[in-house]
mmCIF file of C-alpha atoms in Angstrom:
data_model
loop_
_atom_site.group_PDB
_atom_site.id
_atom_site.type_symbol
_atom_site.label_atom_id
_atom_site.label_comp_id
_atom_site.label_asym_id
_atom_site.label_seq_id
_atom_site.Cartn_x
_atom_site.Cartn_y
_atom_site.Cartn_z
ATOM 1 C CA UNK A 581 110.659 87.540 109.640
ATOM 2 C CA UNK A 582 112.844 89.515 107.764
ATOM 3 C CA UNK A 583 111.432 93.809 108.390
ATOM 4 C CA UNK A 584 113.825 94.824 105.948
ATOM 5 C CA UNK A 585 115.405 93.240 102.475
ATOM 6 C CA UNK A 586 117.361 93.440 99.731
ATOM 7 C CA UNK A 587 116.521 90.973 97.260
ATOM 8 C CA UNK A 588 119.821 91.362 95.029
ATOM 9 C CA UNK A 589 122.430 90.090 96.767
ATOM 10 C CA UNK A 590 125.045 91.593 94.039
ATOM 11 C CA UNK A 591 125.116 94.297 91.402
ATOM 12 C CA UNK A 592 127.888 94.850 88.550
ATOM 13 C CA UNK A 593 128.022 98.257 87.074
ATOM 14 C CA UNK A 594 130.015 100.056 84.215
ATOM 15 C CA UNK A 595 132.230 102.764 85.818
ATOM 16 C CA UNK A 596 130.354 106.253 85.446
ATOM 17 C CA UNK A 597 126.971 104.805 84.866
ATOM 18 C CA UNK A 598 124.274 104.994 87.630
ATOM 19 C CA UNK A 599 124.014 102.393 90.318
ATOM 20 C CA UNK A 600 120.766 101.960 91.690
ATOM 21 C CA UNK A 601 120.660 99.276 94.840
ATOM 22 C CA UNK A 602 117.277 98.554 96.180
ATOM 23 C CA UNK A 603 115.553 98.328 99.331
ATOM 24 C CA UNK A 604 112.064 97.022 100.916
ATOM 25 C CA UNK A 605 110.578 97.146 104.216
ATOM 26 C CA UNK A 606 107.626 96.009 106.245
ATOM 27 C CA UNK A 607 107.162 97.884 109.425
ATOM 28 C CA UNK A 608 105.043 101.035 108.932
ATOM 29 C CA UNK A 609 106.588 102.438 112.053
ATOM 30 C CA UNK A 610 109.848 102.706 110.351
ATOM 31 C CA UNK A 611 110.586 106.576 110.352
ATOM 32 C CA UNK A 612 114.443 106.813 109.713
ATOM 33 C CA UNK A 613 116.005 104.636 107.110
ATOM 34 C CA UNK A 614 119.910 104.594 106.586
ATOM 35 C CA UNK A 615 122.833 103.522 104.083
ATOM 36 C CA UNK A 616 125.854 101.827 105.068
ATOM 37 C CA UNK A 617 128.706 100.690 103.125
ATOM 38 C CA UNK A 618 131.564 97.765 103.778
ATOM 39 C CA UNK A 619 134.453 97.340 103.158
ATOM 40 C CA UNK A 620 136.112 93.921 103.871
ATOM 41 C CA UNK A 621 137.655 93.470 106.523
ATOM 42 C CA UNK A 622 136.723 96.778 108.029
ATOM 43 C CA UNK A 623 133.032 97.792 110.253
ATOM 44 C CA UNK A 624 130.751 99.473 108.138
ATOM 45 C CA UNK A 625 130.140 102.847 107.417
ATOM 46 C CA UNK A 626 127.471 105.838 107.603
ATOM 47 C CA UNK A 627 126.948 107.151 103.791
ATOM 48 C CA UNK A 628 123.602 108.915 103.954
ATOM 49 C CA UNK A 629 120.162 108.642 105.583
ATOM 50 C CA UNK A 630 116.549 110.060 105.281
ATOM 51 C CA UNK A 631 114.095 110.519 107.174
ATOM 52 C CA UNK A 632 110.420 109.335 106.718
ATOM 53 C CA UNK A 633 109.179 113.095 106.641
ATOM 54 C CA UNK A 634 110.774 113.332 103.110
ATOM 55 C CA UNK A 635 111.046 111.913 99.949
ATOM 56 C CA UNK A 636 114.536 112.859 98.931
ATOM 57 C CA UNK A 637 118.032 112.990 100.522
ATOM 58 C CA UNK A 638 121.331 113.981 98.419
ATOM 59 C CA UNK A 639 125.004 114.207 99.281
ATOM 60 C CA UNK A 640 127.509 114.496 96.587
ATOM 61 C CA UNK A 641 127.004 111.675 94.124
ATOM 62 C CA UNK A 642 124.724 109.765 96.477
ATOM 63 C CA UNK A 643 121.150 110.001 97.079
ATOM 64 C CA UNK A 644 118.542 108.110 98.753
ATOM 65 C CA UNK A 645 114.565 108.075 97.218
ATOM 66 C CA UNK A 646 112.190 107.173 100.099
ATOM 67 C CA UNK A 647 108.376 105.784 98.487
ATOM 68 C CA UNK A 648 106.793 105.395 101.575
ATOM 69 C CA UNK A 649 103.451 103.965 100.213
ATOM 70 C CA UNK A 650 105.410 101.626 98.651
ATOM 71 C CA UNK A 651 107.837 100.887 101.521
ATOM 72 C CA UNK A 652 110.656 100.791 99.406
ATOM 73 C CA UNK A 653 114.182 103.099 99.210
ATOM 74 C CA UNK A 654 116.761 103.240 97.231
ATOM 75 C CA UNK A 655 120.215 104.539 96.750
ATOM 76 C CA UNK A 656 121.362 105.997 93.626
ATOM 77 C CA UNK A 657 125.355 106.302 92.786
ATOM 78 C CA UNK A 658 126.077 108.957 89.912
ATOM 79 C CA UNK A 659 128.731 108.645 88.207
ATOM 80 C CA UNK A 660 129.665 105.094 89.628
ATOM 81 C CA UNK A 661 133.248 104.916 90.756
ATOM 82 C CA UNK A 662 136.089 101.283 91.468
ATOM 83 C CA UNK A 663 135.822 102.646 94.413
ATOM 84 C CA UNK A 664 132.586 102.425 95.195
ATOM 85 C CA UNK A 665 132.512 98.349 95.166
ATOM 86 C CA UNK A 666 131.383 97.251 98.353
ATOM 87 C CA UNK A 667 128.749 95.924 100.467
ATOM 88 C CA UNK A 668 125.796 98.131 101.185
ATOM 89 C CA UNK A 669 123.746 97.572 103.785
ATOM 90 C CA UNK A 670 120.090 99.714 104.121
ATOM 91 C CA UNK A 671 118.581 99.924 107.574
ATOM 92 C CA UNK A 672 115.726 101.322 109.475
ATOM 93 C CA UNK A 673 114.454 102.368 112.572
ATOM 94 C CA UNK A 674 111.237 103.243 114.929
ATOM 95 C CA UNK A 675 112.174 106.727 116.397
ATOM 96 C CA UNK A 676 115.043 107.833 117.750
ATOM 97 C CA UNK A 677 115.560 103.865 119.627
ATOM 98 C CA UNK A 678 119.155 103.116 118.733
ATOM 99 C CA UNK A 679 117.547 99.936 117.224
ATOM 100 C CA UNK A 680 118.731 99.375 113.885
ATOM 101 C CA UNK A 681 117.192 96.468 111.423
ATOM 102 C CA UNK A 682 119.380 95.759 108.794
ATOM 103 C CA UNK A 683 118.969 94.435 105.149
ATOM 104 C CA UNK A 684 121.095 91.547 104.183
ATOM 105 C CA UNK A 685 123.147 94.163 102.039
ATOM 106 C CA UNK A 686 123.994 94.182 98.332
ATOM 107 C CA UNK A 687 127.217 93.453 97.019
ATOM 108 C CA UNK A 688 128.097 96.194 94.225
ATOM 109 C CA UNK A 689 130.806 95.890 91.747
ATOM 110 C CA UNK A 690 132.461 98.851 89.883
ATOM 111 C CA UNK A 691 134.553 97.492 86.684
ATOM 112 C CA UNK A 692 136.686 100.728 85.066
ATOM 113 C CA UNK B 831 140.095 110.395 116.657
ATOM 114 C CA UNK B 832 137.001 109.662 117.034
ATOM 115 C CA UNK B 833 136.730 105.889 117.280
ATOM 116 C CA UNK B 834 134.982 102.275 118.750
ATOM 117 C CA UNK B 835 137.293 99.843 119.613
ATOM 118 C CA UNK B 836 137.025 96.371 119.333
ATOM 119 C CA UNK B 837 139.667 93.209 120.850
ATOM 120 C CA UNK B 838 140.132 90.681 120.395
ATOM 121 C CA UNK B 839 140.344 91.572 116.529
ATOM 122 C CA UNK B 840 140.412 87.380 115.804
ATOM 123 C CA UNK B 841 139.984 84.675 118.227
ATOM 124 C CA UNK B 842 139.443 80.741 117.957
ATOM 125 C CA UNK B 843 138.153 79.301 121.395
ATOM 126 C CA UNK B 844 136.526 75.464 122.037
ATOM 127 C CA UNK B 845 132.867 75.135 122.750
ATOM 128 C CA UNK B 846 132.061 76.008 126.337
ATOM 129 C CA UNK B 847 135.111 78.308 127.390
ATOM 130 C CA UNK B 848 133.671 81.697 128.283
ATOM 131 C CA UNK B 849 134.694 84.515 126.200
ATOM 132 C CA UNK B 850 134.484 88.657 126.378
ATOM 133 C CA UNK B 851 134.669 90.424 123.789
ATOM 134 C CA UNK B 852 135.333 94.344 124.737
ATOM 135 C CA UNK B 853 134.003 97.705 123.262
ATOM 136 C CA UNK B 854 134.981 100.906 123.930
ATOM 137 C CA UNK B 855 133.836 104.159 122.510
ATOM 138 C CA UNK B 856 135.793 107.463 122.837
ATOM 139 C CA UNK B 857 132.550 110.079 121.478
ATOM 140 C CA UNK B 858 130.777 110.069 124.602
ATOM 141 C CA UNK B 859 127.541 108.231 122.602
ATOM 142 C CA UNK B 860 124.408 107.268 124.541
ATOM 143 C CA UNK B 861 123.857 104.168 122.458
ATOM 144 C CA UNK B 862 125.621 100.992 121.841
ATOM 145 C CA UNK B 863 124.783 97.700 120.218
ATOM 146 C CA UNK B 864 125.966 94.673 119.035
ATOM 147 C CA UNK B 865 125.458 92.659 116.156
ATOM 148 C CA UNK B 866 126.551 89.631 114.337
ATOM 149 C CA UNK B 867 127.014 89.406 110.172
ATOM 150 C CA UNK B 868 126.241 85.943 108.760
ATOM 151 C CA UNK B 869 126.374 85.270 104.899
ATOM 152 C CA UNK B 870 123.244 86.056 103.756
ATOM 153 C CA UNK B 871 121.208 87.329 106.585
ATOM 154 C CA UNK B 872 122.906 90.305 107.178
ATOM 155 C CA UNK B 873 123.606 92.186 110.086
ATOM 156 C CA UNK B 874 121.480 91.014 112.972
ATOM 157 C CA UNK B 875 122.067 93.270 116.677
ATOM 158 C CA UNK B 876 122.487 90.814 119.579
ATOM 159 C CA UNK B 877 121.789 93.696 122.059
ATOM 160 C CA UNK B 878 121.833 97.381 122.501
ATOM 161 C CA UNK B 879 122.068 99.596 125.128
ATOM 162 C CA UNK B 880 120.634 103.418 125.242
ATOM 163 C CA UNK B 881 122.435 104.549 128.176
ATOM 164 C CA UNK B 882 124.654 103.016 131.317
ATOM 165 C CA UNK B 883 123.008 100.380 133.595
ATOM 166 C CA UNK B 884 120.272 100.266 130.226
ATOM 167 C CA UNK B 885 120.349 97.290 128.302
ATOM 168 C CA UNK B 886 117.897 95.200 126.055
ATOM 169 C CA UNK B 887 117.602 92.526 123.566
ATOM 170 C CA UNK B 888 117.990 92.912 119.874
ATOM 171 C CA UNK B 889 116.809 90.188 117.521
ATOM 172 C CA UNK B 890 118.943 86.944 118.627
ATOM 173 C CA UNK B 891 120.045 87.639 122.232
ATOM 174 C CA UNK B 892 120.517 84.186 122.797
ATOM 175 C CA UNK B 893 123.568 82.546 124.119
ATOM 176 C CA UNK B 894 125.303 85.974 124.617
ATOM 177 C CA UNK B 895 125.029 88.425 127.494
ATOM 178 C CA UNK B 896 126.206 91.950 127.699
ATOM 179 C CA UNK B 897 126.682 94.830 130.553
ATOM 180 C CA UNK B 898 127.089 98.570 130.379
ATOM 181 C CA UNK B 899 128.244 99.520 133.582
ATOM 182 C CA UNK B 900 130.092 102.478 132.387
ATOM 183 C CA UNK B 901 129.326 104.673 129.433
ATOM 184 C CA UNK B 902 132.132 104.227 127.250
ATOM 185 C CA UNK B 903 132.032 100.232 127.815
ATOM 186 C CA UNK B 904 130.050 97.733 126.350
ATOM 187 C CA UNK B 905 131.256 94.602 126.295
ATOM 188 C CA UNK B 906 130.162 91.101 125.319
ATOM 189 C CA UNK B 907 130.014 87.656 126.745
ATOM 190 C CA UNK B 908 129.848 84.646 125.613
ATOM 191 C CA UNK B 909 129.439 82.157 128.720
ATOM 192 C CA UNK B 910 129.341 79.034 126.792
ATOM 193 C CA UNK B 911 130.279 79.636 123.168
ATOM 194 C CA UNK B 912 128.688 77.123 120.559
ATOM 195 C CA UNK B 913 129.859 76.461 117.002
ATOM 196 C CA UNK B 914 126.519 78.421 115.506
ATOM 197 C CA UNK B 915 128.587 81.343 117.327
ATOM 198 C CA UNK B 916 131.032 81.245 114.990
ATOM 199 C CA UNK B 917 130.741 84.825 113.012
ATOM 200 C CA UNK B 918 131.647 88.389 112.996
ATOM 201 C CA UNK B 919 130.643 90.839 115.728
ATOM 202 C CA UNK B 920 130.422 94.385 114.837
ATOM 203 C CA UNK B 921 129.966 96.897 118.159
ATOM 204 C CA UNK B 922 128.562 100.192 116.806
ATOM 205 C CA UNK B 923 127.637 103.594 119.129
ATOM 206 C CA UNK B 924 125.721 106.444 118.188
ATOM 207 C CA UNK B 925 124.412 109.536 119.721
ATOM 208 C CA UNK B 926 120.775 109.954 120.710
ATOM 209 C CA UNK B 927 121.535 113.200 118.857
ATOM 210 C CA UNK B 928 122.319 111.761 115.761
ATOM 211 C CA UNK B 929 119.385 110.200 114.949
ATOM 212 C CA UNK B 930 120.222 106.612 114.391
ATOM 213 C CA UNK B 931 123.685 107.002 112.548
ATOM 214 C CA UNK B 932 125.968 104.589 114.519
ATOM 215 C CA UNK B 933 129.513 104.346 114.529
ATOM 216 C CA UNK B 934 130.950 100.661 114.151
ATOM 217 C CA UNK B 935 134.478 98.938 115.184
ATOM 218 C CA UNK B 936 136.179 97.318 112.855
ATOM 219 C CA UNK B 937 134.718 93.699 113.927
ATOM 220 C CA UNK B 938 135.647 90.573 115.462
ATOM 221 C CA UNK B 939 136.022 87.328 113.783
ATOM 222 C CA UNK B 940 135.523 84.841 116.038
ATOM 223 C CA UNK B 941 135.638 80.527 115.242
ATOM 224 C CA UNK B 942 133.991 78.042 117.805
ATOM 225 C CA UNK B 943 134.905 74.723 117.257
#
């Protein structure tokens, strides 16, 4: 039973256009969903999270839209940058548990 | 630097030779997990601890075993590897601070045959 998914495994975007990579969960008790990026051959890492008590997290040229009626985030990437192609993983979480449930991540490609 | 360390980096072992796999964290974090990345399915945590002597299952637990006798330390055993073993193992930390933000090691690849 997969609690959290991302049903495109890959994305290819123009560089500077917007990259939107999509996310959908099940568990209502979900209150703290996060982003994480790869890239091969190294762990992944932290980009930007939100929390269930909002709607709307930005950093920079990242930012994460939480429709919790829907159960669905995403993660928007304006202007889209080579270096941005990875694999990005959403995840969630029940409280502060250090239980993470992962997505099976999206694999985004920038082409200059 | 702030950092989780993972070794072996690579390893190939035979089915049924018992294997650790260490984890060290240098931030003083609360939390630790595991998980595995298969094509496909993601990343899936084997276990996860919330603070020393504190350990519980994640989603597949099976076949592995971990202890967390000191905080910094979190390693994991395989006492009979299988082939459906063969993956990569992420350890991650984060502090109970933090919300759930975890810091991961570079990874593990690691071949059963």
């Amino acid at each position: 039973d997969q609690q959290v998914k991302q049903n495109s495994p890959s994305l290819s975007v123009q560089e500077g256009r917007i990259s939107i990579l999509n996310c959908d969960y099940t568990n209502s008790m979900f209150d703290y969903f996060l982003w994480y990026k790869k890239y091969p051959a190294e762990g992944p890492t932290f980009l930007i999270s939100i929390s269930s008590i909002k709607d709307k997290n930005e950093d920079g040229r990242f930012t994460v839209f939480l429709n919790k009626s829907a159960k669905h985030l995403s993660l928007h990437i304006v202007p889209s940058q080579p270096g941005d192609s990875a694999v990005y993983f959403c995840a969630a979480s029940a409280r502060n548990t250090g239980k993470l449930i992962f997505g099976q991540g999206t694999t985004l490609q920038v082409k200059p | 630097e702030a950092q989780v360390t993972q070794n072996p980096r690579y390893l190939i072992t035979v089915t049924g030779k018992k294997l650790t796999v260490t984890c060290s964290q240098n931030m003083n974090h609360e939390y630790m997990s595991w998980y595995r990345q298969d094509p496909g399915l993601g990343l899936r945590q084997i276990y996860y601890s919330m603070n020393v002597e504190v350990t519980d299952k994640g989603d597949v637990p099976e076949g592995y075993k971990v202890s967390r006798k000191e905080k910094r330390n979190f390693p994991l055993i395989l006492e009979s590897p299988s082939p459906n073993q063969t993956s990569l193992y992420f350890c991650a930390s984060s502090s109970s601070r933090s919300g759930n933000e975890q810091y991961f090691g570079p990874g593990t690849r690691l071949t059963v045959t």
